[in-house]
CSV table of C-alpha atoms and ligand atoms in Angstrom, one decimal:
chain,number,residue,atom,x,y,z
O,1,MET,CA,54.8,41.7,-50.0
O,2,ARG,CA,52.0,42.8,-48.1
O,3,TYR,CA,51.6,46.0,-49.8
O,4,LEU,CA,50.4,43.7,-52.9
O,5,ILE,CA,47.4,42.7,-51.1
O,6,TYR,CA,46.6,46.4,-50.6
O,7,LEU,CA,47.3,46.7,-54.5
O,8,LEU,CA,45.1,43.7,-56.0
O,9,PRO,CA,41.9,45.2,-55.2
O,10,LEU,CA,42.9,48.5,-56.3
O,11,MET,CA,43.9,47.2,-59.2
O,12,PHE,CA,40.8,45.6,-59.8
O,13,PHE,CA,38.9,48.7,-59.1
O,14,ILE,CA,40.7,50.6,-62.1
O,15,THR,CA,40.0,47.4,-64.6
O,16,ALA,CA,36.4,47.5,-63.3
O,17,CYS,CA,35.8,51.3,-64.2
O,18,GLY,CA,38.3,51.1,-67.2
O,19,GLY,CA,35.7,48.1,-68.8
O,20,GLY,CA,32.7,50.6,-67.2
O,21,SER,CA,33.4,53.3,-69.1
O,22,SER,CA,34.3,51.6,-72.6
O,23,GLU,CA,31.3,50.3,-72.2
O,24,GLN,CA,29.5,53.6,-71.4
O,25,GLU,CA,31.4,54.8,-74.9
O,26,GLN,CA,30.1,51.9,-76.6
O,27,GLN,CA,26.7,52.6,-75.4
O,28,ALA,CA,27.2,56.2,-76.5
O,29,GLU,CA,28.5,55.0,-79.5
O,30,SER,CA,25.5,52.8,-80.7
O,31,THR,CA,23.1,56.0,-79.3
O,32,ALA,CA,24.8,57.9,-82.0
O,33,THR,CA,24.4,55.3,-84.6
O,34,GLU,CA,20.7,55.3,-83.8
O,35,ALA,CA,20.4,59.2,-84.3
O,36,GLN,CA,22.7,58.9,-87.3
O,37,SER,CA,20.0,56.1,-88.9
O,38,SER,CA,16.7,58.0,-87.6
O,39,ALA,CA,18.4,61.2,-89.3
O,40,ASP,CA,18.6,59.1,-92.4
O,41,GLN,CA,15.4,58.1,-92.4
O,42,SER,CA,13.9,61.5,-92.1
O,43,SER,CA,15.8,62.6,-95.0
O,44,ASP,CA,14.0,59.9,-96.8
O,45,VAL,CA,11.7,61.9,-99.3
O,46,ARG,CA,8.8,60.2,-101.1
O,47,THR,CA,10.7,58.8,-104.1
O,48,ILE,CA,8.6,57.9,-107.7
O,49,GLU,CA,10.8,55.9,-109.7
O,50,ILE,CA,10.2,56.7,-113.4
O,51,THR,CA,11.0,55.3,-116.5
O,52,GLY,CA,11.4,56.6,-120.1
O,53,VAL,CA,11.0,54.6,-123.1
O,54,ASP,CA,11.4,54.9,-126.7
O,55,GLN,CA,7.9,54.9,-127.2
O,56,MET,CA,8.3,58.8,-125.5
O,57,LYS,CA,6.1,58.2,-122.6
O,58,PHE,CA,7.3,58.4,-118.9
O,59,VAL,CA,5.8,55.0,-117.2
O,60,VAL,CA,6.3,53.1,-114.0
O,61,GLU,CA,6.3,50.0,-112.7
O,62,GLY,CA,2.4,50.0,-111.9
O,63,GLU,CA,0.4,51.2,-109.5
O,64,ALA,CA,1.0,53.1,-106.2
O,65,GLU,CA,0.2,55.5,-104.0
O,66,GLY,CA,0.2,59.1,-104.7
O,67,ILE,CA,0.1,58.5,-108.5
O,68,THR,CA,-2.4,57.6,-111.1
O,69,ILE,CA,-1.4,55.7,-114.3
O,70,GLY,CA,-2.9,54.5,-117.8
O,71,ASP,CA,-2.7,52.2,-120.1
O,72,PRO,CA,0.2,49.3,-120.4
O,73,VAL,CA,2.9,51.3,-122.7
O,74,ALA,CA,5.8,48.9,-122.8
O,75,GLY,CA,7.0,45.8,-121.5
O,76,GLY,CA,3.7,46.0,-119.7
O,77,MET,CA,4.7,49.1,-117.8
O,78,PRO,CA,1.5,51.5,-117.4
O,79,LEU,CA,1.6,55.2,-118.4
O,80,LEU,CA,2.1,57.8,-116.1
O,81,GLU,CA,-0.7,60.3,-116.0
O,82,THR,CA,-0.5,62.0,-112.4
O,83,ILE,CA,1.4,62.3,-109.4
O,84,THR,CA,-0.2,63.8,-106.4
O,85,ALA,CA,1.4,65.8,-104.0
O,86,SER,CA,0.5,67.7,-100.4
O,87,PRO,CA,1.7,71.3,-100.4
O,88,GLY,CA,5.0,71.8,-99.7
O,89,GLU,CA,6.0,68.1,-99.8
O,90,GLU,CA,9.4,66.9,-100.5
O,91,ILE,CA,9.2,64.4,-103.7
O,92,ARG,CA,12.3,62.9,-105.6
O,93,ILE,CA,11.9,61.9,-109.0
O,94,VAL,CA,14.2,59.2,-110.4
O,95,LEU,CA,14.2,58.9,-113.8
O,96,THR,CA,16.0,55.9,-115.9
O,97,THR,CA,16.1,55.6,-119.4
O,98,GLU,CA,15.5,52.4,-121.0
O,99,SER,CA,16.4,52.5,-124.9
O,100,ASP,CA,19.2,50.6,-127.2
O,101,LEU,CA,19.3,54.0,-128.9
O,102,PRO,CA,22.2,56.5,-129.0
O,103,ALA,CA,21.9,59.3,-126.8
O,104,SER,CA,21.8,61.8,-129.6
O,105,ALA,CA,18.2,60.1,-131.1
O,106,MET,CA,16.5,59.1,-127.5
O,107,ALA,CA,17.3,60.4,-124.2
O,108,HIS,CA,14.9,62.1,-121.4
O,109,ASN,CA,14.4,64.3,-119.1
O,110,PHE,CA,11.6,65.3,-116.3
O,111,VAL,CA,10.9,68.9,-115.8
O,112,LEU,CA,8.3,70.2,-113.8
O,113,MET,CA,6.7,73.2,-115.1
O,114,THR,CA,5.1,76.4,-113.3
O,115,MET,CA,1.3,76.6,-113.1
O,116,GLU,CA,1.9,80.1,-115.2
O,117,ALA,CA,4.4,78.6,-117.8
O,118,ASP,CA,3.6,78.3,-121.4
O,119,VAL,CA,4.4,75.2,-122.0
O,120,GLN,CA,4.0,75.3,-126.0
O,121,ALA,CA,6.7,78.0,-126.1
O,122,PHE,CA,9.4,76.4,-123.5
O,123,VAL,CA,9.0,72.9,-125.9
O,124,ASN,CA,9.8,75.0,-128.9
O,125,ALA,CA,12.6,76.9,-127.3
O,126,ALA,CA,14.3,73.7,-125.8
O,127,SER,CA,13.9,72.2,-129.2
O,128,LYS,CA,16.7,74.5,-130.0
O,129,ALA,CA,18.7,74.2,-126.7
O,130,ARG,CA,20.6,71.2,-127.5
O,131,ASP,CA,23.8,72.1,-126.0
O,132,ASN,CA,22.2,73.1,-122.6
O,133,GLU,CA,20.3,69.6,-122.6
O,134,TYR,CA,16.9,71.2,-124.1
O,135,ILE,CA,16.6,73.5,-121.0
O,136,PRO,CA,16.5,76.8,-122.6
O,137,SER,CA,18.6,79.2,-120.3
O,138,ASP,CA,16.2,82.6,-120.5
O,139,MET,CA,13.2,80.4,-119.6
O,140,SER,CA,14.6,79.2,-116.1
O,141,ASP,CA,11.5,81.1,-114.6
O,142,GLN,CA,9.5,78.5,-116.3
O,143,ILE,CA,10.8,75.7,-114.1
O,144,ILE,CA,10.1,74.3,-111.1
O,145,ALA,CA,12.8,72.0,-111.2
O,146,HIS,CA,14.2,69.3,-113.8
O,147,THR,CA,16.7,66.3,-114.3
O,148,ASP,CA,19.6,66.1,-116.5
O,149,LEU,CA,19.2,63.9,-119.5
O,150,ALA,CA,19.2,60.3,-119.2
O,151,ALA,CA,20.4,58.7,-122.2
O,152,GLY,CA,19.7,54.6,-122.5
O,153,GLY,CA,20.9,53.0,-119.4
O,154,GLU,CA,21.3,56.1,-117.1
O,155,THR,CA,19.5,57.5,-114.2
O,156,VAL,CA,19.0,61.2,-113.2
O,157,GLU,CA,17.3,62.6,-110.1
O,158,VAL,CA,16.2,65.6,-108.7
O,159,THR,CA,14.4,66.6,-105.6
O,160,PHE,CA,12.0,68.6,-105.3
O,161,THR,CA,9.6,70.8,-103.1
O,162,ALA,CA,6.1,70.7,-104.4
O,163,PRO,CA,4.6,74.4,-104.3
O,164,GLU,CA,2.4,75.6,-102.0
O,165,GLU,CA,-0.2,77.0,-104.2
O,166,THR,CA,-2.6,74.2,-105.2
O,167,GLY,CA,-3.5,73.2,-108.5
O,168,GLU,CA,-2.7,71.3,-111.2
O,169,TYR,CA,1.4,71.5,-112.8
O,170,GLU,CA,2.6,69.9,-116.1
O,171,PHE,CA,5.9,68.1,-116.0
O,172,ILE,CA,7.3,67.1,-119.1
O,173,CYS,CA,10.2,65.4,-121.2
O,174,SER,CA,11.5,68.2,-123.2
O,175,PHE,CA,13.6,66.3,-125.6
O,176,PRO,CA,12.5,67.4,-129.4
O,177,GLY,CA,9.6,65.9,-130.4
O,178,HIS,CA,8.8,63.9,-126.9
O,179,TYR,CA,5.9,66.4,-125.5
O,180,ALA,CA,4.2,66.1,-128.6
O,181,ALA,CA,4.4,62.4,-128.3
O,182,GLY,CA,2.8,62.4,-124.9
O,183,MET,CA,5.6,62.3,-122.7
O,184,LYS,CA,4.6,64.6,-120.2
O,185,GLY,CA,2.3,63.9,-117.0
O,186,ILE,CA,0.5,66.1,-114.2
O,187,LEU,CA,1.8,66.7,-110.5
O,188,LYS,CA,-1.6,67.6,-108.7
O,189,VAL,CA,-1.2,69.6,-105.5
O,190,GLU,CA,-4.1,69.2,-103.2
V,1,CU,CU1,11.8,62.2,-123.9
């Protein structure tokens, strides 16, 4: 029985050690979680939410930093006129189409053109590229980034890096007729 007296403190010691190490593990875990969430935050790129409406315009909720807006178009939502970006800035465009029309009649995309692009020629070719979501496959050199088509109720997005070269880059919707109707804006890199 006597050896138990020596064993008890030893068992206590082991248990205490065990508790201590699991606490350390917990600390390590929470540090890892913090590292994870800060990694998520740093990958949080600037996001611009745009709505495509039946009036064939890009509209936004309202005034916001880094964009300029025009007159109200639909439901009080103003036209998106320009997006201002720094060279090399990462930007995510989230485009939602608001429409009750079928996809064949009304859908939108966001296509950012290069500075040298011949936008009118691109739009003409796009109108014949229905099978490729109105993106002419032989003119990809004129595009910096583009979303898929979004029909009514759908949301599409694209993340891109703003060009290093400062200047004005046109963004458009390449669904037939929409560019001519004014579904366009300017990405101003400065
Ligand atoms: Cu459109």
